[in-house]
Amino acid sequence: MGVMKVSTIGSSLPVANELYRVTELFFSKSVEMVNKYDVRELPNVLPEDLFIVLPTRVKQVCQYVPAEKVLGVELIPEIQLYVDVAKIPQGKSVGIFNNNLAQGNMIVSYLQSYGLNLDYTVIPFDELSPEEVKDRLQKSEIIIGMNGFVGPEEVLFKKYREALNPESQIISFNRTIKPQGIMDIMERITLFNYHELAKEAQETSSILNSRMQEVMAVSETVTDSMQLTRDTVKITTQMINKQIQQVETTIQISNEMGKAASQIDQTIQLIKRIANQTNLLGFNASIEAARAGETGRGFTVVAQEIKRLADESRQSVEQIRSLIYNMQDVSSKIVPLMELMTEEFKGLDSSVLEITDRTNTEADLMKEIKFALQEIGETSQKLFEEYNHLCSHRVQ
C-alpha cells in the first residue's frame, strides 16, 4: 500500500519550515514528508498527496493546488512563550515580529487569551516598508518572534540589526499544532489509507478474477483434452483388436503355406526316386542292348517301364506346378495383408504419440492450474494482511 506524501506551504519559507517541523514531529511514522514551499515560489508540478498550510493561506494555495489536497492547520505558540511573556513588567512596549499582520494578530490573541495584556505592536515586516519596520523595532523594548524570524541567522538580524535598540530583549518561540489540527491531519491520513486500500483491493480483486478466469479456461481445456485422450485410447484399442484378428489370419495362411511346402517336399522326393529308377532302367537298357542278339523281349519290358516312369514324372510335375500356383496364390494374399498391417501399425504409433503428447499437455496444464491457485492464495493473503495493517493503524 502506498504511503501518503506530504509537503508544507507557507507565506514564507520559515513558515513552511515550521509547518514541516511540527508535522514531521507528530506524523513521521505515518506519512512521507517531501518538501517545504514558499507560496510565492511554487513549482509548476506538485505531485504530493497533501499540503499543510496555515488557515490564512488556504484560499491562496488553492489557486495552485486542488482544494481536496489542501489542509489548513492552525499553529499555536508552545507553552514556554506564555511563561516568558508573563515575566514582562507592565508598561513595557512589546513588538510582535512576524511576516504578516494576520498571523501577528493571532499571536497577540493567544497571549491575551491567557490574560497577558501588554502594550503589543505587530510588526509585519513583509507588509511594511523597511523604514516602517525599523521605526517600530526602535520603539519596542521587547521583541517577540518565532525562531524562523528572530534567530541569529534570520531576517531580524540579517536586515534590521542596526535598527535594534541595544537594550531590547528578544523572546523567540516555537509553535505547535493545535489538537484539532492533529485530528484533521489524522483524518486525512486515514482517508488516504482507506482510498489506497480500496484501490489496491479493487486491483487485487481484478487480478483474482482474471486468474480465476484463466483457471476456468485451463480446466475446460484439461477436460476437453482428457475426453480426446479417452477417445484416442478407445480408437487405439479397436485398432489393436483389428491387428490381432489380422495376425490370426496371417497365422492360418502361414499354416497353409507350411502344408503346401510339405507336399512339395514329398513330391520332390518322389521325383528323386523316379529319377534314380530311370537311371537304373537306362543302365539295364544298355545291358539289354548288348544282348540284343539273343532276345528282344528285355527291351520291350524296359521300354514299358520307362514309359510308366515318364508318366509318373509328368504327373509329379503337374502336381508341383499346382502346388507352386497355390503358394503364389497364398503369397498374393499375405503380401497385401502384411502391407495393411504395416500401415495400421503406423497409425497405432501415431495414436500412441498423440496420447503421450496429450498426457504431457495435461500435465503442463495441471501445473499451470496449481501455479494460478497458488498465486490466488498469495494475493488473497496479501489483501488480508493489508486489511489487518490498516485496522491496526486505525486503532493506534
Short mmCIF file of C-alpha atoms in Angstrom, two decimals, residues 15-290:
data_model
loop_
_atom_site.label_atom_id
_atom_site.label_comp_id
_atom_site.label_asym_id
_atom_site.label_seq_id
_atom_site.Cartn_x
_atom_site.Cartn_y
_atom_site.Cartn_z
CA VAL A 15 6.71 29.37 7.98
CA ALA A 16 6.81 26.36 5.65
CA ASN A 17 9.78 25.04 7.64
CA GLU A 18 7.86 25.46 10.87
CA LEU A 19 4.83 23.61 9.46
CA TYR A 20 7.14 20.90 8.17
CA ARG A 21 8.87 20.50 11.54
CA VAL A 22 5.72 20.07 13.60
CA THR A 23 4.01 17.81 11.03
CA GLU A 24 7.07 15.58 10.88
CA LEU A 25 7.23 15.57 14.68
CA PHE A 26 3.73 14.11 15.02
CA PHE A 27 3.32 12.07 11.83
CA SER A 28 6.76 10.97 10.58
CA LYS A 29 5.83 7.29 11.08
CA SER A 30 2.53 7.62 9.20
CA VAL A 31 3.47 9.75 6.18
CA GLU A 32 6.40 10.58 3.93
CA MET A 33 7.46 14.20 4.36
CA VAL A 34 8.58 15.53 0.97
CA ASN A 35 9.20 19.27 0.73
CA LYS A 36 8.67 22.81 2.07
CA TYR A 37 7.46 25.56 -0.29
CA ASP A 38 7.19 29.33 -0.21
CA VAL A 39 3.75 30.12 -1.66
CA ARG A 40 5.37 32.77 -3.84
CA GLU A 41 7.77 30.25 -5.41
CA LEU A 42 5.66 27.16 -6.06
CA PRO A 43 6.81 24.82 -8.87
CA ASN A 44 4.50 24.02 -11.80
CA VAL A 45 4.13 20.38 -10.80
CA LEU A 46 3.05 19.46 -7.28
CA PRO A 47 2.52 15.66 -7.14
CA GLU A 48 2.16 15.28 -3.35
CA ASP A 49 -0.99 13.86 -1.76
CA LEU A 50 -1.47 16.53 0.92
CA PHE A 51 -0.28 20.10 1.51
CA ILE A 52 -0.29 21.53 5.05
CA VAL A 53 -0.80 25.32 5.21
CA LEU A 54 -1.89 27.89 7.75
CA PRO A 55 -5.65 28.64 7.67
CA THR A 56 -4.99 32.20 6.44
CA ARG A 57 -3.28 30.79 3.28
CA VAL A 58 -5.76 28.10 2.23
CA LYS A 59 -7.56 30.26 -0.34
CA GLN A 60 -4.30 31.46 -1.87
CA VAL A 61 -2.79 27.97 -2.10
CA CYS A 62 -5.97 26.58 -3.70
CA GLN A 63 -5.17 28.71 -6.75
CA TYR A 64 -2.26 26.35 -7.46
CA VAL A 65 -3.28 23.07 -5.81
CA PRO A 66 -6.62 21.15 -5.92
CA ALA A 67 -8.67 22.08 -2.85
CA GLU A 68 -9.05 18.43 -1.79
CA LYS A 69 -5.27 18.27 -1.33
CA VAL A 70 -5.03 21.36 0.89
CA LEU A 71 -5.47 21.29 4.68
CA GLY A 72 -5.38 24.40 6.82
CA VAL A 73 -3.72 23.73 10.20
CA GLU A 74 -3.51 26.37 12.89
CA LEU A 75 -0.28 26.66 14.86
CA ILE A 76 -0.17 27.94 18.41
CA PRO A 77 2.85 29.07 20.46
CA GLU A 78 4.38 26.49 22.75
CA ILE A 79 3.75 26.95 26.47
CA GLN A 80 7.21 28.41 27.12
CA LEU A 81 6.23 31.64 25.33
CA TYR A 82 3.42 32.29 27.82
CA VAL A 83 5.84 31.71 30.70
CA ASP A 84 8.36 34.16 29.22
CA VAL A 85 5.73 36.85 28.46
CA ALA A 86 4.27 36.54 31.95
CA LYS A 87 7.61 37.81 33.29
CA ILE A 88 7.43 41.07 31.32
CA PRO A 89 6.57 44.07 33.57
CA GLN A 90 3.51 46.13 32.78
CA GLY A 91 4.16 49.26 30.74
CA LYS A 92 6.80 47.72 28.51
CA SER A 93 6.28 48.12 24.75
CA VAL A 94 6.21 44.72 23.05
CA GLY A 95 6.75 44.26 19.31
CA ILE A 96 5.37 41.09 17.64
CA PHE A 97 7.83 40.49 14.77
CA ASN A 98 6.06 38.44 12.09
CA ASN A 99 5.97 38.33 8.30
CA ASN A 100 2.27 39.24 8.02
CA LEU A 101 -0.31 41.14 10.04
CA ALA A 102 -2.89 38.33 10.25
CA GLN A 103 -0.55 35.90 11.96
CA GLY A 104 0.89 38.67 14.15
CA ASN A 105 -2.60 39.45 15.41
CA MET A 106 -3.22 35.73 16.04
CA ILE A 107 -0.16 35.63 18.32
CA VAL A 108 -1.46 38.67 20.22
CA SER A 109 -4.87 37.00 20.63
CA TYR A 110 -3.24 33.82 22.00
CA LEU A 111 -1.30 35.86 24.59
CA GLN A 112 -4.35 37.87 25.59
CA SER A 113 -6.43 34.68 25.95
CA TYR A 114 -4.14 33.82 28.87
CA GLY A 115 -4.62 37.24 30.46
CA LEU A 116 -1.26 38.58 29.23
CA ASN A 117 -2.46 42.04 28.30
CA LEU A 118 0.52 44.22 27.42
CA ASP A 119 1.21 47.06 25.00
CA TYR A 120 1.56 44.95 21.81
CA THR A 121 2.56 46.30 18.41
CA VAL A 122 2.55 43.94 15.41
CA ILE A 123 5.50 44.41 13.04
CA PRO A 124 4.52 42.63 9.74
CA PHE A 125 7.90 43.02 8.01
CA ASP A 126 6.75 41.65 4.63
CA GLU A 127 3.83 44.11 4.51
CA LEU A 128 5.61 47.27 5.68
CA SER A 129 8.33 49.35 4.15
CA PRO A 130 11.81 48.87 5.65
CA GLU A 131 11.57 52.33 7.23
CA GLU A 132 8.30 51.47 8.97
CA VAL A 133 9.77 48.18 10.22
CA LYS A 134 12.83 49.93 11.61
CA ASP A 135 10.70 52.60 13.28
CA ARG A 136 8.55 50.07 15.10
CA LEU A 137 11.60 48.00 16.12
CA GLN A 138 13.27 51.06 17.65
CA LYS A 139 10.15 51.72 19.73
CA SER A 140 9.93 48.14 21.03
CA GLU A 141 11.55 47.30 24.33
CA ILE A 142 10.62 43.64 23.95
CA ILE A 143 10.61 41.86 20.57
CA ILE A 144 8.73 38.57 20.25
CA GLY A 145 9.04 36.35 17.19
CA MET A 146 9.26 32.72 16.18
CA ASN A 147 12.69 31.13 15.74
CA GLY A 148 12.47 31.30 11.95
CA PHE A 149 12.29 35.10 12.12
CA VAL A 150 14.34 36.29 15.12
CA GLY A 151 17.18 33.76 15.26
CA PRO A 152 20.83 34.86 14.87
CA GLU A 153 20.84 33.97 11.18
CA GLU A 154 17.25 35.02 10.42
CA VAL A 155 15.63 38.10 8.96
CA LEU A 156 15.62 40.24 12.13
CA PHE A 157 19.41 40.28 12.45
CA LYS A 158 20.20 39.99 8.75
CA LYS A 159 18.12 43.00 7.64
CA TYR A 160 17.38 45.09 10.74
CA ARG A 161 20.30 44.64 13.12
CA GLU A 162 21.17 48.35 13.09
CA ALA A 163 17.58 49.28 13.97
CA LEU A 164 17.55 47.24 17.16
CA ASN A 165 17.73 49.03 20.49
CA PRO A 166 20.79 47.62 22.33
CA GLU A 167 18.67 47.31 25.43
CA SER A 168 15.83 45.48 23.64
CA GLN A 169 15.01 41.97 24.86
CA ILE A 170 14.30 39.34 22.24
CA ILE A 171 11.99 36.42 23.03
CA SER A 172 11.91 33.62 20.48
CA PHE A 173 9.43 30.75 20.44
CA ASN A 174 8.33 27.71 18.50
CA ARG A 175 4.79 26.88 17.51
CA THR A 176 2.98 23.57 17.61
CA ILE A 177 -0.19 22.12 16.09
CA LYS A 178 -3.47 22.59 17.88
CA PRO A 179 -5.21 19.34 18.94
CA GLN A 180 -7.90 19.92 16.33
CA GLY A 181 -5.22 20.20 13.65
CA ILE A 182 -3.73 16.88 14.74
CA MET A 183 -7.17 15.28 14.45
CA ASP A 184 -7.71 16.83 11.00
CA ILE A 185 -4.37 15.52 9.68
CA MET A 186 -5.05 12.08 11.18
CA GLU A 187 -8.42 12.02 9.45
CA ARG A 188 -6.81 12.87 6.10
CA ILE A 189 -4.21 10.13 6.59
CA THR A 190 -6.91 7.58 7.46
CA LEU A 191 -8.98 8.62 4.45
CA PHE A 192 -5.96 8.34 2.19
CA ASN A 193 -5.12 4.90 3.56
CA TYR A 194 -8.67 3.70 3.03
CA HIS A 195 -8.68 5.01 -0.52
CA GLU A 196 -5.36 3.32 -1.17
CA LEU A 197 -6.66 0.08 0.33
CA ALA A 198 -9.85 0.32 -1.73
CA LYS A 199 -7.83 0.94 -4.90
CA GLU A 200 -5.47 -1.90 -4.13
CA ALA A 201 -8.38 -4.15 -3.17
CA GLN A 202 -10.02 -3.36 -6.50
CA GLU A 203 -6.81 -4.13 -8.37
CA THR A 204 -6.34 -7.30 -6.32
CA SER A 205 -9.93 -8.37 -6.98
CA SER A 206 -9.39 -7.74 -10.68
CA ILE A 207 -6.25 -9.89 -10.59
CA LEU A 208 -8.07 -12.62 -8.67
CA ASN A 209 -10.95 -12.53 -11.14
CA SER A 210 -8.53 -12.69 -14.06
CA ARG A 211 -6.66 -15.61 -12.53
CA MET A 212 -9.92 -17.43 -11.80
CA GLN A 213 -10.99 -16.95 -15.41
CA GLU A 214 -7.66 -18.38 -16.51
CA VAL A 215 -8.08 -21.34 -14.17
CA MET A 216 -11.56 -21.98 -15.52
CA ALA A 217 -10.33 -21.78 -19.11
CA VAL A 218 -7.43 -24.11 -18.35
CA SER A 219 -9.76 -26.52 -16.55
CA GLU A 220 -12.04 -26.62 -19.59
CA THR A 221 -9.02 -27.29 -21.79
CA VAL A 222 -7.93 -30.12 -19.50
CA THR A 223 -11.45 -31.60 -19.61
CA ASP A 224 -11.52 -31.43 -23.41
CA SER A 225 -8.03 -32.91 -23.59
CA MET A 226 -8.98 -35.78 -21.29
CA GLN A 227 -12.05 -36.51 -23.44
CA LEU A 228 -9.86 -36.55 -26.55
CA THR A 229 -7.44 -38.86 -24.76
CA ARG A 230 -10.26 -41.24 -23.85
CA ASP A 231 -11.48 -41.21 -27.46
CA THR A 232 -7.95 -41.84 -28.72
CA VAL A 233 -7.49 -44.74 -26.31
CA LYS A 234 -10.81 -46.23 -27.50
CA ILE A 235 -9.76 -45.94 -31.15
CA THR A 236 -6.35 -47.40 -30.34
CA THR A 237 -7.97 -50.36 -28.58
CA GLN A 238 -10.14 -51.01 -31.64
CA MET A 239 -7.06 -50.86 -33.87
CA ILE A 240 -5.20 -53.32 -31.64
CA ASN A 241 -8.15 -55.76 -31.73
CA LYS A 242 -8.20 -55.49 -35.50
CA GLN A 243 -4.48 -56.16 -35.63
CA ILE A 244 -4.94 -59.26 -33.50
CA GLN A 245 -7.54 -60.60 -35.96
CA GLN A 246 -5.23 -59.92 -38.89
CA VAL A 247 -2.36 -61.65 -37.14
CA GLU A 248 -4.56 -64.70 -36.53
CA THR A 249 -5.49 -64.74 -40.24
CA THR A 250 -1.83 -64.46 -41.17
CA ILE A 251 -1.04 -67.42 -38.90
CA GLN A 252 -3.70 -69.54 -40.63
CA ILE A 253 -2.32 -68.63 -44.07
CA SER A 254 1.18 -69.42 -42.87
CA ASN A 255 -0.01 -72.85 -41.73
CA GLU A 256 -1.47 -73.46 -45.21
CA MET A 257 1.85 -72.47 -46.74
CA GLY A 258 3.61 -74.89 -44.40
CA LYS A 259 1.35 -77.74 -45.53
CA ALA A 260 1.95 -76.81 -49.18
CA ALA A 261 5.69 -76.73 -48.61
CA SER A 262 5.47 -80.20 -47.01
CA GLN A 263 3.60 -81.57 -50.03
CA ILE A 264 6.20 -80.04 -52.36
CA ASP A 265 8.91 -81.75 -50.39
CA GLN A 266 7.16 -85.11 -50.71
CA THR A 267 6.76 -84.62 -54.46
CA ILE A 268 10.40 -83.72 -54.84
CA GLN A 269 11.35 -86.91 -53.02
CA LEU A 270 9.15 -88.89 -55.42
CA ILE A 271 10.81 -87.24 -58.42
CA LYS A 272 14.18 -88.15 -56.97
CA ARG A 273 13.13 -91.78 -56.65
CA ILE A 274 11.78 -91.80 -60.21
CA ALA A 275 15.00 -90.29 -61.47
CA ASN A 276 17.00 -92.94 -59.68
CA GLN A 277 14.88 -95.72 -61.10
CA THR A 278 15.03 -94.16 -64.56
CA ASN A 279 18.77 -94.09 -64.35
CA LEU A 280 18.77 -97.70 -63.24
CA LEU A 281 16.46 -98.69 -66.10
CA GLY A 282 18.66 -96.81 -68.53
CA PHE A 283 21.60 -98.81 -67.25
CA ASN A 284 19.60 -102.03 -67.64
CA ALA A 285 18.57 -100.98 -71.12
CA SER A 286 22.22 -100.64 -72.02
CA ILE A 287 22.89 -104.13 -70.81
CA GLU A 288 19.93 -105.49 -72.76
CA ALA A 289 21.11 -103.70 -75.82
CA ALA A 290 24.34 -105.61 -75.53
#
